[in-house]
XYZ file of C-alpha atoms in Angstrom:
677
model
C 4.529 -36.727 -107.712
C 1.903 -38.014 -110.174
C 0.894 -36.030 -113.224
C -2.667 -35.813 -111.899
C -1.544 -34.191 -108.667
C 1.053 -31.994 -110.300
C -1.458 -30.670 -112.887
C -4.829 -30.086 -111.280
C -7.988 -29.870 -113.307
C -9.430 -26.476 -114.237
C -12.209 -26.885 -111.659
C -9.753 -27.720 -108.936
C -7.551 -24.857 -110.098
C -10.520 -22.496 -109.816
C -11.273 -23.719 -106.305
C -7.621 -23.354 -105.369
C -7.566 -19.841 -106.768
C -10.668 -18.915 -104.750
C -9.181 -20.463 -101.638
C -5.930 -18.594 -102.229
C -7.793 -15.295 -102.576
C -9.742 -15.996 -99.410
C -6.535 -16.886 -97.578
C -4.893 -13.690 -98.774
C -7.845 -11.648 -97.559
C -7.754 -13.501 -94.239
C -4.068 -12.693 -93.733
C -4.642 -9.023 -94.545
C -7.396 -8.871 -91.914
C -5.096 -10.536 -89.381
C -2.346 -8.086 -90.241
C -4.684 -5.118 -89.839
C -5.910 -6.378 -86.465
C -2.354 -6.937 -85.276
C -1.167 -3.494 -86.371
C -4.100 -1.849 -84.626
C -2.499 -2.925 -81.345
C 1.207 -3.078 -82.239
C 3.530 -0.866 -84.269
C 5.174 -3.653 -86.217
C 4.511 -7.273 -87.165
C 7.807 -8.123 -85.480
C 6.382 -7.025 -82.118
C 5.349 -9.960 -79.971
C 2.249 -10.578 -77.869
C 3.656 -10.442 -74.354
C 0.632 -11.274 -72.176
C -2.734 -12.993 -72.093
C -4.418 -9.609 -71.936
C -2.676 -8.498 -75.142
C -3.777 -11.721 -76.806
C -7.375 -11.008 -75.820
C -7.158 -7.438 -77.135
C -5.746 -8.362 -80.533
C -8.231 -11.240 -80.976
C -11.070 -8.833 -80.267
C -9.695 -6.544 -82.965
C -9.956 -9.464 -85.396
C -13.674 -9.896 -84.639
C -13.321 -12.707 -82.128
C -14.632 -12.827 -78.571
C -12.249 -15.167 -76.723
C -13.393 -16.864 -73.537
C -11.111 -17.699 -70.617
C -10.981 -21.291 -71.820
C -9.817 -20.253 -75.288
C -7.204 -17.882 -73.906
C -5.919 -20.529 -71.502
C -5.522 -22.932 -74.429
C -3.040 -20.635 -76.180
C -1.517 -18.816 -73.223
C -0.252 -21.280 -70.616
C 2.113 -20.896 -67.667
C 4.948 -21.829 -70.016
C 4.144 -19.146 -72.617
C 6.533 -16.198 -72.749
C 5.261 -14.572 -75.940
C 3.434 -15.212 -79.222
C 4.441 -13.977 -82.676
C 2.318 -12.670 -85.522
C 2.459 -16.103 -87.186
C 1.189 -17.670 -83.971
C -1.639 -15.144 -83.947
C -2.607 -16.028 -87.541
C -2.690 -19.724 -86.651
C -4.930 -19.006 -83.663
C -7.313 -17.025 -85.880
C -7.503 -20.004 -88.265
C -8.609 -22.246 -85.418
C -10.976 -19.859 -83.650
C -13.707 -18.528 -85.893
C -14.972 -14.969 -85.603
C -18.134 -14.288 -83.613
C -21.282 -14.963 -85.673
C -24.948 -14.088 -85.321
C -25.680 -17.671 -84.234
C -23.109 -17.371 -81.441
C -24.803 -14.237 -80.188
C -28.283 -15.741 -80.354
C -27.183 -18.785 -78.352
C -25.586 -16.575 -75.745
C -28.666 -14.408 -75.421
C -30.960 -17.398 -74.965
C -28.897 -18.369 -71.928
C -29.928 -15.122 -70.244
C -33.564 -16.206 -70.163
C -32.734 -18.536 -67.279
C -36.211 -19.681 -66.244
C -37.592 -19.799 -69.794
C -40.766 -17.898 -68.874
C -40.744 -15.747 -71.990
C -39.269 -12.670 -70.310
C -35.792 -11.343 -69.767
C -35.986 -9.460 -66.485
C -33.559 -7.095 -64.841
C -32.721 -9.746 -62.242
C -31.923 -12.327 -64.923
C -29.738 -9.900 -66.833
C -28.135 -8.711 -63.622
C -27.254 -12.225 -62.470
C -25.747 -13.161 -65.817
C -23.859 -9.928 -66.506
C -22.521 -9.406 -62.996
C -21.366 -12.937 -62.195
C -19.881 -14.204 -65.461
C -16.891 -12.964 -67.372
C -16.522 -9.200 -67.406
C -18.647 -7.644 -64.679
C -21.256 -4.902 -65.158
C -23.026 -2.817 -62.561
C -26.771 -2.936 -61.988
C -27.104 0.575 -63.455
C -25.392 -0.540 -66.674
C -27.767 -3.503 -66.950
C -30.747 -1.209 -66.345
C -29.586 1.073 -69.160
C -29.503 -1.914 -71.533
C -33.100 -2.809 -70.660
C -34.349 0.798 -70.855
C -33.113 1.140 -74.437
C -35.514 -1.538 -75.742
C -38.177 -1.765 -73.021
C -40.940 -0.084 -74.997
C -43.752 -0.486 -72.440
C -41.472 0.405 -69.482
C -42.445 -2.610 -67.391
C -38.862 -3.529 -66.505
C -38.992 -6.676 -68.642
C -38.357 -7.639 -72.227
C -41.403 -9.456 -73.572
C -41.246 -11.706 -76.579
C -42.025 -8.925 -79.025
C -39.369 -6.735 -77.542
C -37.114 -9.747 -77.126
C -37.105 -10.565 -80.847
C -36.461 -6.943 -81.683
C -33.744 -6.761 -79.055
C -32.053 -9.907 -80.272
C -32.114 -8.601 -83.822
C -30.903 -5.118 -82.922
C -28.180 -6.430 -80.658
C -26.842 -8.895 -83.212
C -26.969 -6.346 -86.034
C -25.285 -3.779 -83.836
C -22.423 -6.020 -82.797
C -21.811 -7.450 -86.253
C -21.917 -3.926 -87.692
C -19.463 -2.788 -85.038
C -17.194 -5.711 -85.887
C -17.180 -4.625 -89.529
C -16.473 -1.040 -88.511
C -13.655 -2.259 -86.316
C -12.116 -4.181 -89.206
C -12.413 -1.154 -91.505
C -10.785 1.052 -88.920
C -7.972 -1.463 -88.487
C -7.411 -1.482 -92.256
C -7.205 2.320 -92.316
C -4.801 2.230 -89.411
C -2.592 -0.312 -91.162
C -2.580 1.710 -94.392
C -1.656 4.839 -92.500
C 1.250 3.115 -90.769
C 2.489 1.741 -94.078
C 2.255 5.210 -95.665
C 4.177 6.624 -92.747
C 6.975 4.074 -93.207
C 7.254 4.973 -96.906
C 7.168 8.733 -96.269
C 10.573 10.474 -96.583
C 11.856 11.869 -93.299
C 11.644 15.458 -94.577
C 8.009 15.160 -95.675
C 5.702 17.205 -93.463
C 3.203 15.247 -91.407
C -0.483 15.654 -92.044
C -1.658 14.455 -88.634
C -2.500 17.922 -87.387
C -4.796 18.635 -90.371
C -6.659 15.353 -90.514
C -9.860 14.348 -88.806
C -8.325 12.088 -86.181
C -10.511 9.586 -84.375
C -9.653 9.595 -80.678
C -9.798 5.813 -80.325
C -10.399 2.919 -82.623
C -13.934 1.554 -82.831
C -14.260 -1.213 -80.290
C -16.234 -4.423 -80.200
C -17.599 -2.931 -77.001
C -19.094 0.157 -78.655
C -22.692 1.344 -78.245
C -25.467 0.054 -80.441
C -25.881 3.417 -82.105
C -22.431 4.032 -83.546
C -22.072 7.717 -84.397
C -19.418 9.270 -86.624
C -16.269 10.106 -84.711
C -15.889 13.732 -83.763
C -12.916 15.846 -84.742
C -10.314 16.419 -82.070
C -8.511 19.700 -81.672
C -4.769 19.879 -81.163
C -5.224 20.751 -77.526
C -7.534 17.808 -76.967
C -5.043 15.489 -78.615
C -2.301 16.895 -76.459
C -4.165 16.054 -73.289
C -5.126 12.610 -74.553
C -1.570 11.715 -75.480
C -0.451 12.077 -71.891
C -3.373 10.254 -70.314
C -3.890 6.590 -69.679
C -7.058 5.193 -68.154
C -6.850 4.427 -64.453
C -9.920 2.188 -64.574
C -9.404 -1.525 -63.965
C -8.494 -3.551 -67.022
C -11.434 -5.352 -68.541
C -11.227 -9.078 -68.210
C -11.205 -11.490 -71.092
C -13.537 -14.398 -71.302
C -16.993 -12.831 -71.108
C -20.003 -14.701 -72.480
C -20.857 -11.701 -74.629
C -19.084 -8.454 -75.242
C -20.760 -7.436 -72.018
C -19.986 -3.734 -72.089
C -21.459 -3.291 -75.532
C -23.696 -0.468 -74.380
C -21.004 1.950 -73.370
C -21.255 5.239 -75.157
C -18.310 5.451 -77.542
C -18.151 9.197 -77.092
C -17.961 8.804 -73.334
C -15.094 6.379 -73.753
C -13.417 8.787 -76.110
C -13.721 11.627 -73.678
C -12.365 9.556 -70.845
C -9.393 8.427 -72.840
C -10.479 4.809 -72.730
C -10.501 2.388 -75.601
C -10.768 -1.378 -75.785
C -9.151 -3.471 -73.094
C -5.436 -4.070 -73.279
C -2.870 -6.019 -71.372
C -1.114 -4.827 -68.247
C 1.851 -3.837 -70.366
C 0.075 -2.671 -73.510
C -1.184 0.666 -72.255
C 1.110 3.619 -72.056
C 4.239 2.058 -73.536
C 3.520 3.225 -77.063
C 0.813 5.616 -78.054
C -0.292 3.558 -81.020
C -1.720 0.922 -78.699
C -4.437 3.272 -77.495
C -4.748 5.714 -80.381
C -5.014 5.699 -84.153
C -1.774 7.636 -84.433
C 1.554 7.280 -82.709
C 2.021 9.241 -79.529
C 5.030 10.841 -81.215
C 2.697 12.325 -83.847
C 0.715 14.186 -81.231
C 1.590 17.601 -79.859
C 2.070 16.978 -76.162
C 2.932 19.165 -73.200
C 6.305 19.115 -71.516
C 6.595 16.500 -68.782
C 7.330 19.413 -66.473
C 3.822 20.841 -66.957
C 1.138 18.321 -66.049
C -2.527 18.520 -65.356
C -3.323 18.271 -61.649
C -4.643 14.920 -60.549
C -7.491 15.881 -58.230
C -9.246 13.271 -56.105
C -12.388 13.807 -54.104
C -12.484 12.896 -50.405
C -12.287 9.134 -49.936
C -15.368 9.003 -47.754
C -17.504 10.998 -50.188
C -17.236 8.602 -53.133
C -19.875 5.962 -53.573
C -18.483 2.453 -53.428
C -17.644 0.945 -56.822
C -17.503 -2.565 -55.393
C -20.667 -3.779 -53.745
C -21.137 -6.919 -51.726
C -22.900 -9.676 -53.711
C -26.574 -9.790 -52.759
C -26.453 -13.558 -52.211
C -23.171 -13.571 -50.283
C -24.729 -15.629 -47.483
C -24.936 -18.548 -49.894
C -21.242 -18.370 -50.789
C -18.521 -20.418 -49.117
C -16.617 -18.264 -46.620
C -13.083 -18.698 -45.315
C -11.048 -16.144 -43.415
C -7.860 -15.497 -41.521
C -6.380 -12.784 -39.404
C -2.856 -11.518 -39.933
C -0.602 -8.585 -39.218
C 1.822 -6.114 -40.764
C 4.978 -5.653 -38.667
C 7.812 -3.140 -38.832
C 11.011 -5.197 -38.757
C 13.638 -2.998 -37.106
C 16.322 -5.635 -37.704
C 15.776 -5.320 -41.470
C 15.986 -1.552 -41.753
C 12.331 -0.891 -41.016
C 10.952 -3.196 -43.715
C 7.289 -4.161 -43.550
C 6.686 -7.882 -43.167
C 3.358 -9.681 -42.946
C 1.599 -13.016 -42.957
C 1.120 -14.365 -46.471
C -1.361 -16.937 -47.706
C -2.148 -19.645 -50.206
C -5.650 -20.021 -51.632
C -6.497 -23.404 -53.142
C -9.581 -23.620 -55.354
C -10.890 -27.003 -56.448
C -13.277 -25.460 -59.009
C -13.580 -22.402 -61.222
C -15.489 -19.788 -59.254
C -16.486 -16.192 -58.780
C -14.542 -14.781 -55.818
C -15.149 -11.815 -53.509
C -12.108 -10.847 -51.392
C -12.075 -8.207 -48.666
C -9.350 -6.900 -46.389
C -9.415 -4.324 -43.637
C -7.448 -3.267 -40.534
C -8.482 -5.149 -37.412
C -8.770 -2.764 -34.466
C -6.751 -4.106 -31.551
C -5.916 -1.383 -29.060
C -4.645 1.630 -31.025
C -3.164 -0.456 -33.838
C -4.112 0.154 -37.461
C -5.812 3.519 -36.928
C -4.497 7.078 -36.706
C -6.112 10.466 -36.260
C -6.094 10.879 -40.066
C -7.621 7.497 -40.828
C -6.927 3.757 -40.950
C -3.735 2.191 -42.223
C -4.219 1.467 -45.918
C -4.314 -2.218 -46.824
C -4.516 -4.242 -50.015
C -4.295 -7.822 -51.232
C -2.445 -8.843 -54.391
C -3.602 -12.119 -55.952
C -0.821 -14.023 -57.721
C -1.219 -17.232 -59.706
C 1.392 -19.836 -58.879
C 3.304 -20.929 -61.975
C 6.049 -23.421 -62.679
C 8.770 -20.771 -62.714
C 7.209 -17.560 -61.368
C 4.059 -16.002 -59.955
C 1.813 -13.992 -62.257
C -0.320 -11.182 -60.953
C -4.039 -11.763 -61.447
C -5.678 -8.841 -59.664
C -5.498 -6.685 -56.547
C -7.831 -4.757 -54.272
C -7.843 -1.114 -55.338
C -11.321 0.020 -54.262
C -13.042 0.453 -50.909
C -16.652 -0.403 -50.254
C -19.145 1.452 -48.086
C -17.896 -0.469 -45.019
C -14.312 0.704 -45.480
C -13.087 -2.691 -46.679
C -10.643 -2.945 -49.570
C -12.348 -5.300 -52.025
C -12.033 -7.093 -55.320
C -14.482 -9.350 -57.130
C -13.315 -11.540 -59.996
C -13.461 -14.952 -61.639
C -10.664 -17.359 -60.734
C -10.019 -20.709 -62.357
C -9.248 -23.777 -60.266
C -5.718 -23.886 -58.905
C -3.402 -22.429 -56.292
C -2.973 -18.711 -55.681
C -0.825 -16.614 -53.387
C -2.549 -13.812 -51.499
C 0.039 -11.240 -50.475
C -1.008 -8.371 -48.168
C 0.283 -4.887 -48.944
C 0.404 -1.499 -47.254
C 2.139 1.603 -48.561
C 3.917 2.419 -45.296
C 2.513 5.962 -45.331
C 0.865 5.532 -41.920
C 2.696 2.433 -40.725
C 6.416 3.091 -40.430
C 9.320 2.808 -38.002
C 9.055 5.447 -35.294
C 11.965 6.488 -33.128
C 11.435 6.583 -29.384
C 10.736 10.196 -28.425
C 11.053 11.887 -25.095
C 7.376 11.286 -24.451
C 7.922 7.501 -24.632
C 8.218 6.419 -21.044
C 9.120 2.804 -20.339
C 6.447 1.095 -18.304
C 7.101 -1.632 -15.778
C 6.289 -5.136 -16.930
C 6.603 -6.932 -13.608
C 6.458 -6.205 -9.918
C 6.768 -8.138 -6.675
C 3.852 -8.817 -4.383
C 3.906 -8.845 -0.569
C 5.393 -12.332 -0.622
C 8.183 -11.210 -3.003
C 6.689 -13.268 -5.825
C 7.008 -11.974 -9.390
C 3.690 -10.887 -10.895
C 2.869 -9.234 -14.190
C 1.666 -5.638 -14.195
C -1.876 -4.855 -15.348
C -0.533 -2.876 -18.340
C 1.620 -5.807 -19.412
C -1.279 -8.248 -19.044
C -3.424 -6.007 -21.255
C -0.656 -5.988 -23.896
C -0.438 -9.800 -23.710
C -4.201 -10.046 -24.269
C -3.784 -7.929 -27.419
C -0.887 -10.123 -28.568
C -3.040 -13.218 -28.010
C -5.763 -11.729 -30.247
C -3.149 -10.923 -32.916
C -1.717 -14.454 -32.789
C -5.159 -16.120 -32.939
C -5.146 -16.272 -36.747
C -8.261 -18.420 -37.163
C -10.212 -16.226 -34.738
C -11.601 -19.050 -32.573
C -10.441 -17.525 -29.272
C -7.694 -20.136 -28.818
C -4.134 -20.636 -30.047
C -3.588 -23.844 -31.983
C -0.089 -25.224 -32.325
C 0.018 -23.685 -35.800
C -1.046 -20.264 -34.458
C 1.511 -20.511 -31.662
C 4.164 -21.568 -34.151
C 3.696 -18.416 -36.259
C 3.801 -16.340 -33.066
C 7.060 -18.023 -32.058
C 8.584 -17.476 -35.510
C 7.835 -13.770 -35.219
C 9.177 -13.348 -31.676
C 12.168 -15.725 -31.743
C 12.741 -16.625 -35.384
C 12.289 -20.330 -34.635
C 9.525 -22.861 -34.972
C 8.074 -24.636 -31.943
C 9.813 -27.985 -31.479
C 7.942 -31.068 -30.258
C 9.601 -31.014 -26.822
C 8.712 -27.326 -26.415
C 5.092 -28.025 -27.250
C 5.145 -30.867 -24.690
C 6.174 -28.311 -22.055
C 3.272 -26.095 -23.100
C 0.780 -28.963 -22.903
C 2.057 -30.053 -19.481
C 2.126 -26.685 -17.741
C -0.569 -24.310 -19.008
C -4.310 -24.298 -19.467
C -5.575 -25.823 -22.726
C -8.994 -26.199 -24.279
C -9.538 -28.834 -26.966
C -5.754 -29.097 -27.188
C -5.295 -25.356 -27.834
C -3.908 -22.578 -25.631
C -6.411 -20.366 -23.819
C -5.840 -16.668 -23.169
C -5.311 -17.415 -19.472
C -2.795 -20.095 -20.373
C -0.924 -17.713 -22.692
C -0.570 -15.100 -19.933
C 0.580 -17.807 -17.527
C 3.229 -18.871 -20.066
C 4.722 -15.367 -19.942
C 4.471 -15.419 -16.142
C 6.587 -18.581 -16.174
C 9.150 -16.899 -18.448
C 9.452 -13.930 -16.082
C 9.967 -16.273 -13.137
C 12.550 -18.366 -14.975
C 14.570 -15.206 -15.729
C 14.432 -14.048 -12.075
C 12.683 -10.839 -12.977
C 14.913 -9.947 -15.952
C 12.562 -8.418 -18.533
C 14.880 -8.363 -21.580
C 13.255 -11.415 -23.179
C 9.792 -10.032 -22.429
C 10.682 -6.793 -24.208
C 11.921 -8.771 -27.209
C 8.460 -10.329 -27.454
C 6.705 -6.984 -27.095
C 8.815 -5.062 -29.597
C 8.636 -7.948 -32.089
C 4.845 -7.728 -31.929
C 4.861 -3.956 -32.515
C 4.730 -2.388 -29.044
C 6.881 0.550 -27.970
C 8.278 1.115 -24.473
C 4.988 2.700 -23.391
C 3.199 -0.451 -24.573
C 1.463 1.424 -27.373
C 0.916 -0.797 -30.407
C 2.218 1.601 -33.084
C 4.676 -0.628 -34.980
C 2.145 -3.167 -36.260
C -1.216 -3.262 -37.968
C -3.457 -6.321 -37.488
C -5.843 -7.067 -40.353
C -8.683 -9.383 -41.317
C -8.803 -11.216 -44.643
C -12.063 -12.737 -45.926
C -12.481 -14.858 -49.049
C -15.918 -15.778 -50.412
C -16.338 -18.287 -53.260
C -19.604 -18.739 -55.124
C -19.047 -21.978 -57.028
C -16.259 -23.647 -55.048
C -17.333 -25.411 -51.846
C -13.842 -26.654 -51.116
C -11.763 -23.466 -50.876
C -8.734 -23.576 -48.576
C -6.999 -20.481 -47.165
C -3.747 -21.181 -45.308
C -0.938 -19.050 -43.861
C 2.214 -19.846 -45.825
C 4.791 -17.541 -44.273
C 5.927 -14.318 -42.646
C 7.910 -12.396 -45.237
C 8.876 -8.871 -46.272
C 6.288 -7.566 -48.722
C 9.036 -6.099 -50.926
C 10.274 -9.605 -51.724
C 6.929 -10.731 -53.127
C 5.372 -7.513 -54.377
C 7.988 -5.157 -55.818
C 7.529 -6.437 -59.371
C 3.751 -6.811 -59.034
C 3.274 -3.236 -57.795
C 5.464 -1.842 -60.589
C 3.630 -3.943 -63.168
C 0.193 -2.674 -62.143
C 1.379 0.939 -62.002
C 2.990 0.849 -65.456
C -0.190 -0.776 -66.774
C -2.782 1.493 -65.215
C -0.836 4.671 -64.609
C -0.323 7.843 -66.611
C 3.066 7.880 -68.317
C 5.366 10.796 -69.071
C 8.799 10.766 -70.673
C 11.483 12.669 -68.820
C 12.749 15.529 -70.932
C 16.010 14.666 -72.640
C 15.877 11.035 -71.468
C 14.226 8.860 -74.099
C 14.757 5.667 -72.084
C 13.379 7.041 -68.824
C 9.659 7.079 -68.012
C 7.676 8.122 -64.953
C 4.295 6.464 -64.298
C 1.697 7.853 -61.907
C -1.178 5.620 -60.805
C -4.034 7.060 -58.753
C -6.596 4.748 -57.201
C -9.468 5.255 -54.811
C -7.326 5.828 -51.732
C -3.697 5.800 -52.816
C -1.341 6.971 -55.548
C 1.981 5.475 -56.638
C 4.807 6.981 -58.696
C 7.106 4.526 -60.483
C 10.297 5.198 -62.454
C 11.270 2.924 -65.351
C 14.878 3.099 -66.518
C 15.425 1.270 -69.824
C 18.903 2.701 -70.384
C 22.228 0.948 -69.824
C 23.335 3.185 -66.958
C 21.955 4.021 -63.549
C 20.360 7.420 -63.007
C 19.559 9.638 -60.037
C 16.166 11.278 -60.229
C 14.425 13.713 -57.916
C 10.674 13.236 -57.547
C 9.238 16.415 -56.061
C 5.649 15.986 -54.851
C 5.825 18.906 -52.424
C 3.272 20.880 -54.457
C 0.701 18.150 -53.897
C -2.227 18.920 -51.646
C -3.281 16.929 -48.572
C -0.996 13.927 -49.147
C 1.563 11.999 -47.134
C 4.334 9.840 -48.627
C 5.917 6.601 -47.517
C 9.271 8.322 -48.052
C 8.459 10.785 -45.207
C 9.748 13.587 -47.501
C 7.627 14.632 -50.472
C 10.783 15.806 -52.258
C 12.646 12.513 -52.603
C 15.722 11.499 -54.593
C 16.362 7.917 -55.621
C 18.865 5.992 -57.709
C 17.424 3.731 -60.404
C 19.771 0.987 -61.708
C 19.871 0.266 -65.443
C 16.998 -1.734 -66.933
C 14.936 -1.669 -63.753
C 11.643 -0.244 -62.558
C 11.336 1.027 -58.993
C 8.741 2.711 -56.793
C 9.479 6.370 -56.059
C 6.505 7.411 -53.923
C 3.412 5.897 -52.401
C 0.953 8.679 -51.553
C -2.299 8.633 -49.589
C -4.548 11.478 -48.418
C -3.482 12.893 -45.074
C -7.111 13.703 -44.313
C -9.484 11.277 -46.041
C -12.405 13.660 -45.562
C -10.777 16.384 -47.680
C -9.916 16.683 -51.370
C -6.389 15.617 -52.307
C -4.257 16.549 -55.314
C -1.177 14.786 -56.680
C 1.509 16.895 -58.378
C 4.892 15.365 -59.185
C 7.812 17.087 -60.886
C 10.865 15.058 -61.846
C 14.448 16.261 -62.298
C 17.570 14.373 -63.344
C 20.553 14.866 -61.043
C 23.905 14.682 -62.762
């Protein structure tokens, strides 16, 4: 090394010293942001959602593109050092960034920002807002109440918005610093030193980048309020990363505080440790016994206004759809199996997905209401599938819906039902076996009218593309369900040569004739015919009570080349067990089982269903009793509200799925857990 390089000049030394000070300050800010989400710098970022949350705490507003750059399909976790390096590359949000983003809202450049312009931008890009939320944003600065922001108001609004968000960012950083200092003091405090948490003015949640423009001083929480908050976790959907702006900036921080909601977190970040949603550790808070919980009351399903509304311009979107069916598989212990799908998107797009039971005969509907349905969207990865979203809300038409942004690629759409209304039923005394065939005056075998009607229903169930005909692909899936085998070429040749076809596809008349031929070939023996009927969900009275047909619709706004294909008939437990547990532990309320530090019970309550999940992090299996018998107006997939299950070590399992017995009445979820020795 040369003398010149080894001994810098005084000016260079001064610059280096300033740079070093700036770097030190930068690292402290990164540390504070990290510790506002995690307990220790050794904790790792375990999901893309966590990465988004901690970047927001550092004053950044990451887009989907930025997140995808650092969190790929191959990423398992990121360390604190990785986080610091990301912060070096991605600068914090500035006033110029905000101004550029706001100018994009004025789409037609006419000098006004109207409700429609705001609505289109804020409800179709990034993190979605409702029309009412957009209206509230306009009302705050619309001085002449004309529903628009003129240039005078616009300049004021730009200025106020930018000042508000930058001020909130500074407040967020200050709060993170206080949080870090408190954690460091706590680590240094001797174990016998009394805690001061109960005497301090504790802020219910850290100041978020998504706070309201008028940031008010945090209010003091009482011990009882803290106790309730420590046992609650928001059941609202996780906010998505990648918005153009911090789109929910006009939420009232006090409303969020009261609801127990803070900034967005990952699927795994909420509920695991209290410090991820509160300024103090959950262990610092006085909390009630897990045995005494606040009732979880839900209003009648039909009385709630729909949270998901159909896009106003849905007619302009690309539409693809498919029918499918849930089946009870008696050969597999009553497991629920269903058609499953792949969705290929050529472009990034906003997507609206709906699913609902498809009424065929009596299938899919009971006296208490329709069979519950849902779709889980999984992103195909190199080694595993990652959950993206799922339908948890019902619209005014009774469809289970989800609206989200999806990047180009391949996804798996996996149907789900709890099994509360669709389950294996034993044949009772009232089940009388009907005759499938009879002989006419000429001793020829003919199908009975009841059997023909059942075959017409089966044809509608097998017609997956809904065109009134059975293609070879449709017929193949039907054959897989009824015989377990695909249709061979020579078998399809027999079909083409003997039954009625239209455009190379089987007609309904041809399908009935095919079963007529089978009855004749078997000389009137109906065993094979009953195999077909029971496989498709019919009982001996030809009532369709062991299956639930459904309709799946996918609408894409920006992708004109979306492809929805059936990929298999599989048990939903195979594909969805982990995904269901992951969403419940993310969105559900958590309680520790008394005396079992490694055992947690999560309760998730959505619009029309609740799920109780048990997480066993110990090294031994446990038997736990989940008693929901004190619940009101609910039915469980376990058939018995007081259910005992065994949970292997280091596993998470579903204990109960619960839905309202009567959707028109209020329903309450109460669950009491007990360890069985």
